[in-house]
PDB file of C-alpha atoms in Angstrom:
ATOM      1  CA  MET A   1     124.471  54.867 124.565  1.00 45.00           C
ATOM      2  CA  SER A   2     125.454  59.506 123.214  1.00 45.00           C
ATOM      3  CA  VAL A   3     128.627  60.768 123.741  1.00 46.00           C
ATOM      4  CA  SER A   4     128.932  64.511 124.394  1.00 46.00           C
ATOM      5  CA  HIS A   5     131.361  66.915 122.522  1.00 50.00           C
ATOM      6  CA  GLN A   6     131.833  69.492 124.773  1.00 51.00           C
ATOM      7  CA  ARG A   7     132.844  72.954 122.222  1.00 62.00           C
ATOM      8  CA  GLU A   8     135.543  75.126 123.681  1.00 72.00           C
ATOM      9  CA  THR A   9     134.223  78.694 123.436  1.00 72.00           C
ATOM     10  CA  GLU A  10     136.299  81.495 124.199  1.00 76.00           C
ATOM     11  CA  THR A  11     133.822  84.948 124.398  1.00 74.00           C
ATOM     12  CA  VAL A  12     135.212  87.794 123.237  1.00 75.00           C
ATOM     13  CA  PRO A  13     133.637  91.059 123.595  1.00 74.00           C
ATOM     14  CA  VAL A  14     132.301  93.697 121.086  1.00 74.00           C
ATOM     15  CA  ARG A  15     131.672  97.201 120.299  1.00 77.00           C
ATOM     16  CA  VAL A  16     129.552  97.985 117.227  1.00 77.00           C
ATOM     17  CA  LEU A  17     129.423 101.632 116.199  1.00 78.00           C
ATOM     18  CA  GLY A  18     126.316 102.394 114.685  1.00 81.00           C
ATOM     19  CA  HIS A  19     122.835 100.651 114.974  1.00 79.00           C
ATOM     20  CA  LEU A  20     123.021  96.832 113.749  1.00 79.00           C
ATOM     21  CA  LYS A  21     119.171  95.605 111.775  1.00 84.00           C
ATOM     22  CA  PRO A  22     116.751  93.904 114.590  1.00 83.00           C
ATOM     23  CA  ASP A  23     117.917  90.806 112.944  1.00 80.00           C
ATOM     24  CA  VAL A  24     121.650  90.848 112.635  1.00 75.00           C
ATOM     25  CA  ALA A  25     121.202  91.689 116.603  1.00 76.00           C
ATOM     26  CA  SER A  26     118.445  88.680 117.336  1.00 78.00           C
ATOM     27  CA  VAL A  27     121.222  86.364 115.588  1.00 76.00           C
ATOM     28  CA  LEU A  28     124.111  87.696 117.646  1.00 73.00           C
ATOM     29  CA  ALA A  29     122.412  88.160 120.714  1.00 74.00           C
ATOM     30  CA  ASP A  30     120.720  84.043 120.490  1.00 71.00           C
ATOM     31  CA  SER A  31     123.893  82.110 118.913  1.00 72.00           C
ATOM     32  CA  GLY A  32     127.919  80.809 118.914  1.00 71.00           C
ATOM     33  CA  ILE A  33     129.576  82.343 115.993  1.00 74.00           C
ATOM     34  CA  PRO A  34     131.321  79.193 115.250  1.00 75.00           C
ATOM     35  CA  ALA A  35     135.280  80.569 115.059  1.00 74.00           C
ATOM     36  CA  ASP A  36     136.595  79.202 111.904  1.00 75.00           C
ATOM     37  CA  GLU A  37     133.967  81.097 110.301  1.00 73.00           C
ATOM     38  CA  LEU A  38     134.116  84.386 112.608  1.00 73.00           C
ATOM     39  CA  ASN A  39     138.634  84.742 111.406  1.00 73.00           C
ATOM     40  CA  HIS A  40     137.751  83.696 107.850  1.00 71.00           C
ATOM     41  CA  LEU A  41     134.770  87.346 107.676  1.00 74.00           C
ATOM     42  CA  VAL A  42     137.266  88.856 110.117  1.00 76.00           C
ATOM     43  CA  THR A  43     139.764  88.786 108.477  1.00 73.00           C
ATOM     44  CA  GLN A  44     138.615  90.007 105.049  1.00 73.00           C
ATOM     45  CA  TRP A  45     137.287  93.154 105.971  1.00 74.00           C
ATOM     46  CA  VAL A  46     140.694  93.732 107.386  1.00 72.00           C
ATOM     47  CA  ALA A  47     142.379  93.331 105.003  1.00 69.00           C
ATOM     48  CA  ARG A  48     139.597  95.213 102.981  1.00 71.00           C
ATOM     49  CA  ARG A  49     140.102  98.233 105.688  1.00 75.00           C
ATOM     50  CA  ASN A  50     144.410  97.945 104.449  1.00 71.00           C
ATOM     51  CA  LEU A  51     143.811  97.063 101.252  1.00 68.00           C
ATOM     52  CA  ALA A  52     141.994 100.651  99.815  1.00 71.00           C
ATOM     53  CA  PRO A  53     144.009 103.155 101.516  1.00 76.00           C
ATOM     54  CA  ALA A  54     146.963 101.702  99.960  1.00 68.00           C
ATOM     55  CA  MET A  55     145.491 100.733  96.800  1.00 69.00           C
ATOM     56  CA  GLU A  56     143.892 104.859  97.320  1.00 76.00           C
ATOM     57  CA  ALA A  57     147.366 106.307  97.409  1.00 78.00           C
ATOM     58  CA  ALA A  58     148.746 104.595  94.470  1.00 76.00           C
ATOM     59  CA  GLN A  59     149.775 107.335  91.900  1.00 80.00           C
ATOM     60  CA  THR A  60     148.165 105.308  88.325  1.00 83.00           C
ATOM     61  CA  PRO A  61     145.728 102.879  88.348  1.00 82.00           C
ATOM     62  CA  VAL A  62     145.537  99.604  88.774  1.00 79.00           C
ATOM     63  CA  SER A  63     143.779  97.129  86.809  1.00 85.00           C
ATOM     64  CA  PRO A  64     141.684  94.746  88.291  1.00 85.00           C
ATOM     65  CA  GLN A  65     144.083  91.457  85.857  1.00 90.00           C
ATOM     66  CA  LEU A  66     146.806  93.360  88.213  1.00 86.00           C
ATOM     67  CA  ALA A  67     145.491  93.895  91.776  1.00 81.00           C
ATOM     68  CA  ARG A  68     144.367  89.607  91.975  1.00 87.00           C
ATOM     69  CA  SER A  69     148.237  89.137  90.988  1.00 88.00           C
ATOM     70  CA  LEU A  70     149.511  90.797  93.050  1.00 85.00           C
ATOM     71  CA  GLN A  71     147.754  89.807  95.552  1.00 87.00           C
ATOM     72  CA  ALA A  72     148.116  85.879  94.707  1.00 91.00           C
ATOM     73  CA  ARG A  73     151.601  86.386  95.124  1.00 90.00           C
ATOM     74  CA  GLU A  74     151.542  88.088  98.454  1.00 91.00           C
ATOM     75  CA  ASN A  75     149.227  84.769  99.302  1.00 92.00           C
ATOM     76  CA  TRP A  76     151.802  82.415  97.650  1.00 94.00           C
ATOM     77  CA  LEU A  77     154.518  83.868 100.011  1.00 94.00           C
ATOM     78  CA  ARG A  78     152.766  84.448 102.578  1.00 95.00           C
ATOM     79  CA  ASP A  79     151.776  80.360 102.754  1.00 95.00           C
ATOM     80  CA  VAL A  80     155.561  79.569 101.468  1.00 95.00           C
ATOM     81  CA  GLU A  81     156.846  81.420 104.652  1.00 96.00           C
ATOM     82  CA  SER A  82     153.868  79.497 107.230  1.00 96.00           C
ATOM     83  CA  GLU A  83     154.773  75.754 106.395  1.00 97.00           C
ATOM     84  CA  PHE A  84     158.610  77.108 105.817  1.00 96.00           C
ATOM     85  CA  GLY A  85     160.046  79.732 107.756  1.00 96.00           C
ATOM     86  CA  THR A  86     162.234  81.863 106.220  1.00 96.00           C
ATOM     87  CA  TYR A  87     166.097  83.298 107.627  1.00 95.00           C
ATOM     88  CA  SER A  88     167.098  86.998 107.201  1.00 93.00           C
ATOM     89  CA  ARG A  89     170.580  87.291 106.538  1.00 92.00           C
ATOM     90  CA  GLN A  90     171.731  87.373 110.318  1.00 91.00           C
ATOM     91  CA  GLU A  91     170.391  83.808 111.508  1.00 93.00           C
ATOM     92  CA  VAL A  92     171.860  82.741 108.517  1.00 92.00           C
ATOM     93  CA  ALA A  93     174.895  83.600 109.790  1.00 90.00           C
ATOM     94  CA  GLN A  94     174.102  81.988 112.838  1.00 90.00           C
ATOM     95  CA  LEU A  95     172.426  79.425 111.866  1.00 90.00           C
ATOM     96  CA  ARG A  96     176.238  78.855 109.963  1.00 88.00           C
ATOM     97  CA  GLY A  97     177.635  79.151 113.037  1.00 84.00           C
ATOM     98  CA  ALA A  98     178.882  83.494 112.672  1.00 80.00           C
ATOM     99  CA  LYS A  99     178.225  85.921 114.395  1.00 72.00           C
ATOM    100  CA  GLY A 100     174.663  87.038 114.078  1.00 63.00           C
ATOM    101  CA  THR A 101     175.814  90.681 112.794  1.00 72.00           C
ATOM    102  CA  ASN A 102     177.117  88.705 110.150  1.00 75.00           C
ATOM    103  CA  ARG A 103     175.118  90.324 107.025  1.00 73.00           C
ATOM    104  CA  SER A 104     177.355  89.445 104.302  1.00 87.00           C
ATOM    105  CA  MET A 105     177.783  85.755 104.732  1.00 90.00           C
ATOM    106  CA  ALA A 106     173.226  85.114 103.221  1.00 90.00           C
ATOM    107  CA  GLY A 107     174.843  87.613  99.986  1.00 91.00           C
ATOM    108  CA  ASP A 108     177.690  85.507  99.345  1.00 93.00           C
ATOM    109  CA  LEU A 109     176.179  82.150  99.292  1.00 94.00           C
ATOM    110  CA  LYS A 110     172.917  83.910  96.211  1.00 95.00           C
ATOM    111  CA  ASN A 111     176.060  85.053  94.623  1.00 95.00           C
ATOM    112  CA  SER A 112     178.189  81.869  94.827  1.00 95.00           C
ATOM    113  CA  GLY A 113     174.687  80.075  93.881  1.00 96.00           C
ATOM    114  CA  GLN A 114     174.786  78.183  96.883  1.00 97.00           C
ATOM    115  CA  ILE A 115     170.759  79.425  98.023  1.00 97.00           C
ATOM    116  CA  ILE A 116     167.742  81.264  97.017  1.00 98.00           C
ATOM    117  CA  THR A 117     165.943  84.583  98.187  1.00 97.00           C
ATOM    118  CA  TYR A 118     163.763  87.902  97.230  1.00 96.00           C
ATOM    119  CA  ARG A 119     162.523  89.952  98.650  1.00 93.00           C
ATOM    120  CA  ARG A 120     160.433  91.128 101.258  1.00 90.00           C
ATOM    121  CA  GLY A 121     160.017  94.233 102.089  1.00 86.00           C
ATOM    122  CA  ASN A 122     162.739  96.507 102.928  1.00 90.00           C
ATOM    123  CA  SER A 123     164.908  92.727 103.417  1.00 91.00           C
ATOM    124  CA  ASP A 124     165.584  90.247 102.057  1.00 93.00           C
ATOM    125  CA  ARG A 125     163.664  86.380 103.062  1.00 96.00           C
ATOM    126  CA  ILE A 126     165.637  82.872 102.558  1.00 96.00           C
ATOM    127  CA  PRO A 127     163.959  80.173 102.956  1.00 97.00           C
ATOM    128  CA  ALA A 128     164.509  77.509 105.494  1.00 97.00           C
ATOM    129  CA  PHE A 129     164.056  74.545 103.577  1.00 97.00           C
ATOM    130  CA  GLN A 130     166.652  74.690 101.889  1.00 97.00           C
ATOM    131  CA  PHE A 131     169.323  73.964 105.514  1.00 96.00           C
ATOM    132  CA  THR A 132     169.410  70.973 106.630  1.00 93.00           C
ATOM    133  CA  GLU A 133     167.092  70.937 109.917  1.00 85.00           C
ATOM    134  CA  THR A 134     170.152  70.222 112.224  1.00 81.00           C
ATOM    135  CA  GLY A 135     173.512  72.385 111.675  1.00 72.00           C
ATOM    136  CA  GLY A 136     172.408  74.700 108.819  1.00 84.00           C
ATOM    137  CA  GLN A 137     174.546  72.611 105.846  1.00 94.00           C
ATOM    138  CA  ILE A 138     172.959  73.831 103.071  1.00 96.00           C
ATOM    139  CA  ARG A 139     171.002  70.595 100.867  1.00 97.00           C
ATOM    140  CA  SER A 140     172.975  69.016  98.073  1.00 97.00           C
ATOM    141  CA  VAL A 141     170.527  69.833  95.769  1.00 98.00           C
ATOM    142  CA  MET A 142     169.922  73.741  96.136  1.00 98.00           C
ATOM    143  CA  PRO A 143     173.505  74.539  94.233  1.00 98.00           C
ATOM    144  CA  PRO A 144     173.261  71.940  91.046  1.00 98.00           C
ATOM    145  CA  LEU A 145     169.302  73.425  91.370  1.00 98.00           C
ATOM    146  CA  ILE A 146     170.411  76.920  91.028  1.00 98.00           C
ATOM    147  CA  ARG A 147     172.890  76.824  88.825  1.00 97.00           C
ATOM    148  CA  MET A 148     170.040  75.525  86.724  1.00 96.00           C
ATOM    149  CA  ALA A 149     167.889  77.384  87.048  1.00 96.00           C
ATOM    150  CA  ARG A 150     170.444  79.977  86.206  1.00 96.00           C
ATOM    151  CA  GLU A 151     171.512  78.998  83.080  1.00 95.00           C
ATOM    152  CA  SER A 152     167.495  78.975  81.851  1.00 94.00           C
ATOM    153  CA  GLY A 153     167.425  82.647  82.867  1.00 94.00           C
ATOM    154  CA  TRP A 154     165.177  81.525  85.699  1.00 95.00           C
ATOM    155  CA  GLU A 155     164.928  84.437  89.223  1.00 96.00           C
ATOM    156  CA  ASP A 156     165.282  83.406  92.727  1.00 97.00           C
ATOM    157  CA  LEU A 157     161.424  83.724  92.432  1.00 96.00           C
ATOM    158  CA  ASP A 158     160.657  81.683  89.769  1.00 96.00           C
ATOM    159  CA  VAL A 159     163.180  78.678  91.540  1.00 97.00           C
ATOM    160  CA  LEU A 160     160.924  78.902  94.672  1.00 97.00           C
ATOM    161  CA  ALA A 161     157.320  78.626  92.838  1.00 96.00           C
ATOM    162  CA  TRP A 162     158.411  75.625  91.280  1.00 97.00           C
ATOM    163  CA  LEU A 163     160.426  73.892  94.092  1.00 98.00           C
ATOM    164  CA  THR A 164     156.243  74.647  95.860  1.00 97.00           C
ATOM    165  CA  ASN A 165     153.835  74.138  93.273  1.00 96.00           C
ATOM    166  CA  PRO A 166     152.617  70.711  93.036  1.00 95.00           C
ATOM    167  CA  ASN A 167     154.949  68.752  90.409  1.00 94.00           C
ATOM    168  CA  THR A 168     152.969  65.732  88.304  1.00 93.00           C
ATOM    169  CA  TYR A 169     156.420  64.428  87.779  1.00 93.00           C
ATOM    170  CA  PHE A 170     156.665  64.038  91.689  1.00 95.00           C
ATOM    171  CA  PRO A 171     154.626  61.090  93.074  1.00 93.00           C
ATOM    172  CA  GLY A 172     150.297  61.788  93.322  1.00 93.00           C
ATOM    173  CA  GLY A 173     151.962  65.385  92.312  1.00 91.00           C
ATOM    174  CA  THR A 174     153.814  66.097  95.187  1.00 96.00           C
ATOM    175  CA  ARG A 175     155.712  69.293  95.675  1.00 97.00           C
ATOM    176  CA  PRO A 176     159.227  69.167  94.322  1.00 97.00           C
ATOM    177  CA  VAL A 177     160.209  70.402  98.004  1.00 98.00           C
ATOM    178  CA  ASP A 178     158.809  67.682  99.369  1.00 97.00           C
ATOM    179  CA  HIS A 179     161.733  65.429  97.485  1.00 97.00           C
ATOM    180  CA  LEU A 180     164.941  67.411  98.399  1.00 96.00           C
ATOM    181  CA  ASP A 181     166.890  64.427 100.189  1.00 95.00           C
ATOM    182  CA  ASP A 182     166.299  62.770  96.491  1.00 96.00           C
ATOM    183  CA  VAL A 183     168.691  64.766  94.236  1.00 97.00           C
ATOM    184  CA  GLU A 184     168.240  62.533  91.197  1.00 97.00           C
ATOM    185  CA  LEU A 185     164.945  63.040  91.180  1.00 96.00           C
ATOM    186  CA  VAL A 186     164.623  67.165  91.590  1.00 97.00           C
ATOM    187  CA  LEU A 187     167.590  67.629  89.922  1.00 97.00           C
ATOM    188  CA  ALA A 188     165.591  65.283  86.698  1.00 96.00           C
ATOM    189  CA  ALA A 189     162.030  67.022  87.217  1.00 96.00           C
ATOM    190  CA  ALA A 190     163.994  70.528  87.476  1.00 96.00           C
ATOM    191  CA  SER A 191     165.900  69.445  83.712  1.00 94.00           C
ATOM    192  CA  ASP A 192     162.517  68.722  82.038  1.00 93.00           C
ATOM    193  CA  ALA A 193     161.462  71.778  83.635  1.00 91.00           C
ATOM    194  CA  PHE A 194     164.008  73.795  82.689  1.00 87.00           C
ATOM    195  CA  GLU A 195     164.342  72.604  78.607  1.00 84.00           C
ATOM    196  CA  ALA A 196     160.613  72.605  78.355  1.00 77.00           C
ATOM    197  CA  GLN A 197     161.127  76.685  78.816  1.00 70.00           C
TER     198      GLN A 197
END
């Protein structure tokens, strides 16, 4: 008995500027392109198209190493934002029961070592995992973790990187962020990391 799987398809009109090579035109005309492959190709093409003018506008030469480093940082932040979500200053105020116009609450929480933030363009972003899912309370692990980090000279982005990257201290090489409810485990791992540095 054979089972047929019907694949969901989507037709998207594409306008080609210029001439395609005959073999490329033939392949495009006769076959469907898997969406995941097309998504990747088009995403890379758009990235190149957008990145080139920015690099041309740079007043000083950028080494390939610096360009790779900056792109790796951007990719990592996008992954963190996609997986965990972030709040703006106004959203933190609303989450904590204040008026959304209260922009100083998040700054006060950061300055008092309750939460970490990072800059994204012209605004601060606050990783959502620092708050409980209900009630918007700050997870109890955050203030002592931040205090230890700051005593060791770590910046908020360093803490974010430590929290969101796999770590052999945790079962199965999982990430500290996966264990935020186990305060003792996270703080013990953080203490080891800070002392090692």
